[in-house]
């Protein structure tokens, strides 16, 4: 019965971030990138996808600050 608690807790944390479009873009892109890089050596797909997700977030923040 406790196998579902960790994914449900993670999903509950993500619900708050899904409300903003910039957060949603970073979440979806990081998820897709982790699937693309799944066969990377030493299971480094987690580091690669989160690093590229941070770069995407940086680009989005720069674009939004120029618009304001």
PDB file of C-alpha atoms in Angstrom:
ATOM      1  CA  UNK A   1       0.000   0.000   0.000  1.00  0.00           C
ATOM      2  CA  UNK A   2       2.927   2.398   0.491  1.00  0.00           C
ATOM      3  CA  UNK A   3       4.240   2.055  -3.058  1.00  0.00           C
ATOM      4  CA  UNK A   4       1.894   4.782  -4.245  1.00  0.00           C
ATOM      5  CA  UNK A   5       2.790   7.377  -1.605  1.00  0.00           C
ATOM      6  CA  UNK A   6       6.012   8.635  -3.174  1.00  0.00           C
ATOM      7  CA  UNK A   7       4.538   9.225  -6.675  1.00  0.00           C
ATOM      8  CA  UNK A   8       1.433  10.823  -5.167  1.00  0.00           C
ATOM      9  CA  UNK A   9       3.538  13.123  -3.000  1.00  0.00           C
ATOM     10  CA  UNK A  10       5.602  14.126  -6.028  1.00  0.00           C
ATOM     11  CA  UNK A  11       2.423  14.757  -8.025  1.00  0.00           C
ATOM     12  CA  UNK A  12       0.978  16.877  -5.202  1.00  0.00           C
ATOM     13  CA  UNK A  13       4.104  19.040  -5.260  1.00  0.00           C
ATOM     14  CA  UNK A  14       3.858  19.469  -9.041  1.00  0.00           C
ATOM     15  CA  UNK A  15       0.213  20.574  -9.002  1.00  0.00           C
ATOM     16  CA  UNK A  16       1.199  23.989  -7.678  1.00  0.00           C
ATOM     17  CA  UNK A  17       3.722  24.522 -10.497  1.00  0.00           C
ATOM     18  CA  UNK A  18       1.414  23.450 -13.317  1.00  0.00           C
ATOM     19  CA  UNK A  19      -0.650  26.622 -12.876  1.00  0.00           C
ATOM     20  CA  UNK A  20       1.984  28.805 -14.548  1.00  0.00           C
ATOM     21  CA  UNK A  21       2.822  28.321 -18.223  1.00  0.00           C
ATOM     22  CA  UNK A  22       6.567  28.926 -17.851  1.00  0.00           C
ATOM     23  CA  UNK A  23       6.826  26.265 -15.160  1.00  0.00           C
ATOM     24  CA  UNK A  24       4.810  23.870 -17.283  1.00  0.00           C
ATOM     25  CA  UNK A  25       7.158  24.353 -20.251  1.00  0.00           C
ATOM     26  CA  UNK A  26      10.206  23.532 -18.115  1.00  0.00           C
ATOM     27  CA  UNK A  27       8.522  20.491 -16.522  1.00  0.00           C
ATOM     28  CA  UNK A  28       7.440  19.007 -19.853  1.00  0.00           C
ATOM     29  CA  UNK A  29      10.757  19.700 -21.566  1.00  0.00           C
ATOM     30  CA  UNK A  30      12.742  18.142 -18.711  1.00  0.00           C
ATOM     31  CA  UNK A  31      10.523  15.071 -18.774  1.00  0.00           C
ATOM     32  CA  UNK A  32      10.886  14.634 -22.522  1.00  0.00           C
ATOM     33  CA  UNK A  33      14.644  15.170 -22.331  1.00  0.00           C
ATOM     34  CA  UNK A  34      14.972  12.542 -19.602  1.00  0.00           C
ATOM     35  CA  UNK A  35      13.218  10.067 -21.881  1.00  0.00           C
ATOM     36  CA  UNK A  36      15.469  10.996 -24.800  1.00  0.00           C
ATOM     37  CA  UNK A  37      18.684  10.670 -22.783  1.00  0.00           C
ATOM     38  CA  UNK A  38      17.576   7.565 -20.833  1.00  0.00           C
ATOM     39  CA  UNK A  39      20.352   5.415 -22.294  1.00  0.00           C
ATOM     40  CA  UNK A  40      23.118   7.840 -21.319  1.00  0.00           C
ATOM     41  CA  UNK A  41      26.054   6.208 -19.547  1.00  0.00           C
ATOM     42  CA  UNK A  42      26.145   6.066 -15.733  1.00  0.00           C
ATOM     43  CA  UNK A  43      22.451   7.015 -15.550  1.00  0.00           C
ATOM     44  CA  UNK A  44      23.440  10.626 -16.175  1.00  0.00           C
ATOM     45  CA  UNK A  45      20.149  11.338 -17.934  1.00  0.00           C
ATOM     46  CA  UNK A  46      18.871  12.901 -14.704  1.00  0.00           C
ATOM     47  CA  UNK A  47      21.709  15.414 -14.603  1.00  0.00           C
ATOM     48  CA  UNK A  48      21.539  16.110 -18.347  1.00  0.00           C
ATOM     49  CA  UNK A  49      17.782  16.678 -18.440  1.00  0.00           C
ATOM     50  CA  UNK A  50      17.747  18.858 -15.331  1.00  0.00           C
ATOM     51  CA  UNK A  51      20.682  20.907 -16.626  1.00  0.00           C
ATOM     52  CA  UNK A  52      19.000  21.542 -19.967  1.00  0.00           C
ATOM     53  CA  UNK A  53      15.771  22.306 -18.088  1.00  0.00           C
ATOM     54  CA  UNK A  54      17.625  24.964 -16.096  1.00  0.00           C
ATOM     55  CA  UNK A  55      18.941  26.472 -19.311  1.00  0.00           C
ATOM     56  CA  UNK A  56      15.409  26.549 -20.738  1.00  0.00           C
ATOM     57  CA  UNK A  57      14.152  28.232 -17.549  1.00  0.00           C
ATOM     58  CA  UNK A  58      16.930  30.820 -17.819  1.00  0.00           C
ATOM     59  CA  UNK A  59      15.983  31.577 -21.429  1.00  0.00           C
ATOM     60  CA  UNK A  60      12.297  31.921 -20.512  1.00  0.00           C
ATOM     61  CA  UNK A  61      13.125  34.302 -17.643  1.00  0.00           C
ATOM     62  CA  UNK A  62      15.291  36.446 -19.926  1.00  0.00           C
ATOM     63  CA  UNK A  63      12.554  36.584 -22.592  1.00  0.00           C
ATOM     64  CA  UNK A  64       9.902  37.526 -20.016  1.00  0.00           C
ATOM     65  CA  UNK A  65      12.047  40.249 -18.462  1.00  0.00           C
ATOM     66  CA  UNK A  66      12.650  41.835 -21.894  1.00  0.00           C
ATOM     67  CA  UNK A  67       8.900  41.948 -22.554  1.00  0.00           C
ATOM     68  CA  UNK A  68       8.233  43.853 -19.328  1.00  0.00           C
TER      69      UNK A  68
END
